[in-house]
């Protein structure tokens, strides 16, 4: 892989005139920015196959990297003063072709922090200190030489971990560690913190100072590094190798996608392609349409080489939960009758010729186009699973997607619902008013989801635990262990001061109720755990959930005014009717804003107790059972959902306005006054940190906002949204938090309904897009949504930014673990 870099090493003799030496080195480092030298890294290839040029490699353009990097430098006695200057020179050369900046705005730039260490670690500069290359180089050559005799790499990595807590949510993170020695064992063993950082997703690159690639120190530091990221500084291509490592870190797949590599078992080199098995069955033809609908550039997987075929097969074997055994799945190969040959699916409906010399893994009796034109992988007589023709329309099975890297920031998807028929060029509205509810959620990464950092939750929680004879003593201990695990990751405290901590009250019940502790009882996690395992076992036959919920309601009278409230009810049975029916008090509690989470003890999800408790639980907060192996994570997730809310007068974005089952970390508000787009933009931003005119990155968001606006704004509907044409870039952008913006290629959104598969006949449903005659920037750069008979959910049209006044919709982030709110009011 080529890279623009220069091996810049100077052996500088230190003198008393240190500042003069630093100034000279800095001048030299800055001068090299005018020199463009291409260094080709010679790689030691241990991969099981030749790196295939037919598959897309990870792009490596250093000036477009977007990473948060912590450079950790040894300043101990074994490094020497001269060595420290040499490392600084190395790093000045390494970063010369990269775009260094600071801040949290989205963009393709590096943020670099510096940490120095010997016996202790010190943060020389955090991720927001160096706003350009010059300031970073100044920081490099002014790192103080400690000269200590000991080396505490553990403290250095811990400092780096703390720095990375301020990383950007979209940028990958890396630690570049330069060290002249290695110490392990005891209290300062760095392997534990290194493993934690790697498990969290941070890549660690180690450079053994004054070591050849095969040196002993390289291998020792390799215990800390991410796989294949351990180097020696005397490698003549060290700058190119580190640059390549950065590019590898910056080449990744989004969640739920698997990256294609040179090996499934021990990957060393990765391609710029992502794969994903779909956990639903579809025929080949439907799968062919479904893949591109997920993301621009996606298509059914192409297997241009034998290696790619084996890699996907191993992926299929590992995906036990999604691919039945014996497995079969669609790939993107199809016979073209007009050309008389097979072709692979490519991006954007392109085709790639099939080469039998590169892949010839057909099952016995195939290829056979009389069976079908399309091709799948089926485990047949070939134990490794081979290619086999299938009918394109009648053979449903799993299918394999492929997309190129990186994924676009925004795209439009086909909706699932909305019954509108195309007639005479105009769509008909569904009979009966509101269209059918749209199922599903927007794809991850487009709309802000509720953050979930258990340590930063701020809730008032009442744990209500059944202690009757049906619970049993052992059962009570199991519940205690469950709750101790649930609260382990949270900050437990008491009092009423403002802050991100959880207060817990504990109540046990059977035929009577016992308040073990209120919100002032447990000042830390240890005191709560002690109380949990000392919960008294009542052991009687009574079960009065009504009195237990009444006691919880009494405790909640002393709630904090800014914290949301939760009742977590564990019970082994349910009683209803008569004077002790718990349903009325449960409804009162829920109407007051408190969420009730129910857990059926020792029940499977389909148990009858689960269904009964659902009457008491808040919507989407029931169906929890103690026998679920993921019960802890599910309860914590429910807590995070409770702690993700909007302030008064704001509406939380959800998967459905009327019957929500999933909420996002965004709030919207329709303003009942008219303003021009420009004024509306300013007004929204002034309402709260991170607020802006609403963005609609997915069709689900557009529908939600339109239905919400229909309820609160006058008809005919017309309101400003955060879309604007940027003439300097020649494209439209959505407004985003903190004066950032998101580019979008806006198209109309269509749902296809298959009428005749063999004839490939469809009717289609126009859901939303531009109104007729738009886009037309001559009428204005700004965009509004206007009710129009052409679209079911209103269409976009250009408006004058300064003169056209109308209602508008604002958006702000929710109050959540990442965004602390000390008040429910604006």
PDB file of C-alpha atoms in Angstrom, residues 459-561:
ATOM      1  CA  UNK A 459     -33.105   7.363  38.522  1.00  0.00           C
ATOM      2  CA  UNK A 460     -35.088   6.775  41.700  1.00  0.00           C
ATOM      3  CA  UNK A 461     -35.770   3.017  41.739  1.00  0.00           C
ATOM      4  CA  UNK A 462     -37.979   1.040  44.101  1.00  0.00           C
ATOM      5  CA  UNK A 463     -37.205  -2.691  44.021  1.00  0.00           C
ATOM      6  CA  UNK A 464     -40.266  -4.648  45.170  1.00  0.00           C
ATOM      7  CA  UNK A 465     -39.519  -8.322  45.916  1.00  0.00           C
ATOM      8  CA  UNK A 466     -41.919 -11.178  46.604  1.00  0.00           C
ATOM      9  CA  UNK A 467     -40.957 -12.972  49.856  1.00  0.00           C
ATOM     10  CA  UNK A 468     -43.906 -15.370  50.056  1.00  0.00           C
ATOM     11  CA  UNK A 469     -43.791 -19.154  50.359  1.00  0.00           C
ATOM     12  CA  UNK A 470     -44.072 -19.541  46.582  1.00  0.00           C
ATOM     13  CA  UNK A 471     -40.844 -17.579  46.175  1.00  0.00           C
ATOM     14  CA  UNK A 472     -38.908 -19.961  48.520  1.00  0.00           C
ATOM     15  CA  UNK A 473     -35.769 -19.051  50.458  1.00  0.00           C
ATOM     16  CA  UNK A 474     -33.503 -20.110  47.612  1.00  0.00           C
ATOM     17  CA  UNK A 475     -35.569 -18.061  45.208  1.00  0.00           C
ATOM     18  CA  UNK A 476     -35.172 -14.969  47.368  1.00  0.00           C
ATOM     19  CA  UNK A 477     -31.404 -15.423  47.240  1.00  0.00           C
ATOM     20  CA  UNK A 478     -31.554 -15.782  43.462  1.00  0.00           C
ATOM     21  CA  UNK A 479     -33.451 -12.509  43.230  1.00  0.00           C
ATOM     22  CA  UNK A 480     -30.896 -10.836  45.517  1.00  0.00           C
ATOM     23  CA  UNK A 481     -28.109 -12.050  43.243  1.00  0.00           C
ATOM     24  CA  UNK A 482     -29.999 -10.763  40.198  1.00  0.00           C
ATOM     25  CA  UNK A 483     -30.481  -7.335  41.728  1.00  0.00           C
ATOM     26  CA  UNK A 484     -26.887  -7.149  42.968  1.00  0.00           C
ATOM     27  CA  UNK A 485     -25.777  -7.805  39.399  1.00  0.00           C
ATOM     28  CA  UNK A 486     -28.229  -5.291  37.949  1.00  0.00           C
ATOM     29  CA  UNK A 487     -27.012  -2.464  40.186  1.00  0.00           C
ATOM     30  CA  UNK A 488     -23.325  -3.396  40.021  1.00  0.00           C
ATOM     31  CA  UNK A 489     -22.607  -1.095  37.071  1.00  0.00           C
ATOM     32  CA  UNK A 490     -24.545   1.846  38.493  1.00  0.00           C
ATOM     33  CA  UNK A 491     -23.513   4.648  40.821  1.00  0.00           C
ATOM     34  CA  UNK A 492     -25.546   4.092  43.995  1.00  0.00           C
ATOM     35  CA  UNK A 493     -25.925   7.023  46.357  1.00  0.00           C
ATOM     36  CA  UNK A 494     -28.454   8.844  48.526  1.00  0.00           C
ATOM     37  CA  UNK A 495     -29.460  12.418  49.266  1.00  0.00           C
ATOM     38  CA  UNK A 496     -31.074  14.974  46.983  1.00  0.00           C
ATOM     39  CA  UNK A 497     -28.100  16.757  45.422  1.00  0.00           C
ATOM     40  CA  UNK A 498     -28.069  17.114  41.637  1.00  0.00           C
ATOM     41  CA  UNK A 499     -26.047  14.473  39.856  1.00  0.00           C
ATOM     42  CA  UNK A 500     -25.986  11.275  37.834  1.00  0.00           C
ATOM     43  CA  UNK A 501     -26.556   8.581  40.409  1.00  0.00           C
ATOM     44  CA  UNK A 502     -29.235   6.032  41.268  1.00  0.00           C
ATOM     45  CA  UNK A 503     -31.167   6.004  44.542  1.00  0.00           C
ATOM     46  CA  UNK A 504     -32.652   2.642  45.485  1.00  0.00           C
ATOM     47  CA  UNK A 505     -35.437   1.746  47.873  1.00  0.00           C
ATOM     48  CA  UNK A 506     -36.051  -1.892  48.827  1.00  0.00           C
ATOM     49  CA  UNK A 507     -39.427  -3.430  49.711  1.00  0.00           C
ATOM     50  CA  UNK A 508     -40.334  -7.057  50.415  1.00  0.00           C
ATOM     51  CA  UNK A 509     -43.885  -8.360  50.511  1.00  0.00           C
ATOM     52  CA  UNK A 510     -46.065 -11.407  50.948  1.00  0.00           C
ATOM     53  CA  UNK A 511     -49.310 -11.081  52.892  1.00  0.00           C
ATOM     54  CA  UNK A 512     -47.745  -7.991  54.482  1.00  0.00           C
ATOM     55  CA  UNK A 513     -45.206  -5.382  53.377  1.00  0.00           C
ATOM     56  CA  UNK A 514     -41.785  -4.578  54.796  1.00  0.00           C
ATOM     57  CA  UNK A 515     -39.927  -1.408  53.711  1.00  0.00           C
ATOM     58  CA  UNK A 516     -36.278  -2.509  54.088  1.00  0.00           C
ATOM     59  CA  UNK A 517     -34.846   0.829  53.023  1.00  0.00           C
ATOM     60  CA  UNK A 518     -35.951   4.135  51.500  1.00  0.00           C
ATOM     61  CA  UNK A 519     -34.043   6.538  49.254  1.00  0.00           C
ATOM     62  CA  UNK A 520     -31.853   7.682  52.143  1.00  0.00           C
ATOM     63  CA  UNK A 521     -30.833   4.188  53.291  1.00  0.00           C
ATOM     64  CA  UNK A 522     -28.150   3.089  50.818  1.00  0.00           C
ATOM     65  CA  UNK A 523     -25.225   5.450  50.375  1.00  0.00           C
ATOM     66  CA  UNK A 524     -23.219   3.124  48.137  1.00  0.00           C
ATOM     67  CA  UNK A 525     -23.330  -0.166  46.293  1.00  0.00           C
ATOM     68  CA  UNK A 526     -21.875  -2.158  49.177  1.00  0.00           C
ATOM     69  CA  UNK A 527     -24.599  -1.136  51.611  1.00  0.00           C
ATOM     70  CA  UNK A 528     -27.275  -2.003  49.038  1.00  0.00           C
ATOM     71  CA  UNK A 529     -25.815  -5.466  48.410  1.00  0.00           C
ATOM     72  CA  UNK A 530     -25.623  -6.132  52.109  1.00  0.00           C
ATOM     73  CA  UNK A 531     -29.318  -5.284  52.455  1.00  0.00           C
ATOM     74  CA  UNK A 532     -30.251  -7.404  49.432  1.00  0.00           C
ATOM     75  CA  UNK A 533     -28.758 -10.555  50.891  1.00  0.00           C
ATOM     76  CA  UNK A 534     -30.343  -9.821  54.252  1.00  0.00           C
ATOM     77  CA  UNK A 535     -33.855  -9.487  52.879  1.00  0.00           C
ATOM     78  CA  UNK A 536     -36.142 -11.353  55.302  1.00  0.00           C
ATOM     79  CA  UNK A 537     -37.938 -14.423  54.028  1.00  0.00           C
ATOM     80  CA  UNK A 538     -41.595 -14.009  55.048  1.00  0.00           C
ATOM     81  CA  UNK A 539     -42.628 -17.501  53.977  1.00  0.00           C
ATOM     82  CA  UNK A 540     -46.390 -17.036  54.404  1.00  0.00           C
ATOM     83  CA  UNK A 541     -49.132 -17.965  51.950  1.00  0.00           C
ATOM     84  CA  UNK A 542     -50.373 -14.427  51.347  1.00  0.00           C
ATOM     85  CA  UNK A 543     -49.449 -12.288  48.362  1.00  0.00           C
ATOM     86  CA  UNK A 544     -50.576  -8.665  48.461  1.00  0.00           C
ATOM     87  CA  UNK A 545     -49.093  -6.911  45.444  1.00  0.00           C
ATOM     88  CA  UNK A 546     -51.561  -4.037  45.898  1.00  0.00           C
ATOM     89  CA  UNK A 547     -50.103  -3.115  49.306  1.00  0.00           C
ATOM     90  CA  UNK A 548     -46.560  -3.518  47.972  1.00  0.00           C
ATOM     91  CA  UNK A 549     -47.231  -1.075  45.132  1.00  0.00           C
ATOM     92  CA  UNK A 550     -48.922   1.327  47.552  1.00  0.00           C
ATOM     93  CA  UNK A 551     -45.809   1.259  49.741  1.00  0.00           C
ATOM     94  CA  UNK A 552     -43.647   1.915  46.680  1.00  0.00           C
ATOM     95  CA  UNK A 553     -45.881   4.851  45.745  1.00  0.00           C
ATOM     96  CA  UNK A 554     -45.444   6.281  49.250  1.00  0.00           C
ATOM     97  CA  UNK A 555     -41.656   6.031  48.952  1.00  0.00           C
ATOM     98  CA  UNK A 556     -41.745   7.815  45.576  1.00  0.00           C
ATOM     99  CA  UNK A 557     -43.288  10.909  47.164  1.00  0.00           C
ATOM    100  CA  UNK A 558     -39.704  11.850  48.075  1.00  0.00           C
ATOM    101  CA  UNK A 559     -38.414  11.511  44.532  1.00  0.00           C
ATOM    102  CA  UNK A 560     -35.963  14.010  43.092  1.00  0.00           C
ATOM    103  CA  UNK A 561     -37.772  16.503  40.857  1.00  0.00           C
TER     104      UNK A 561
END
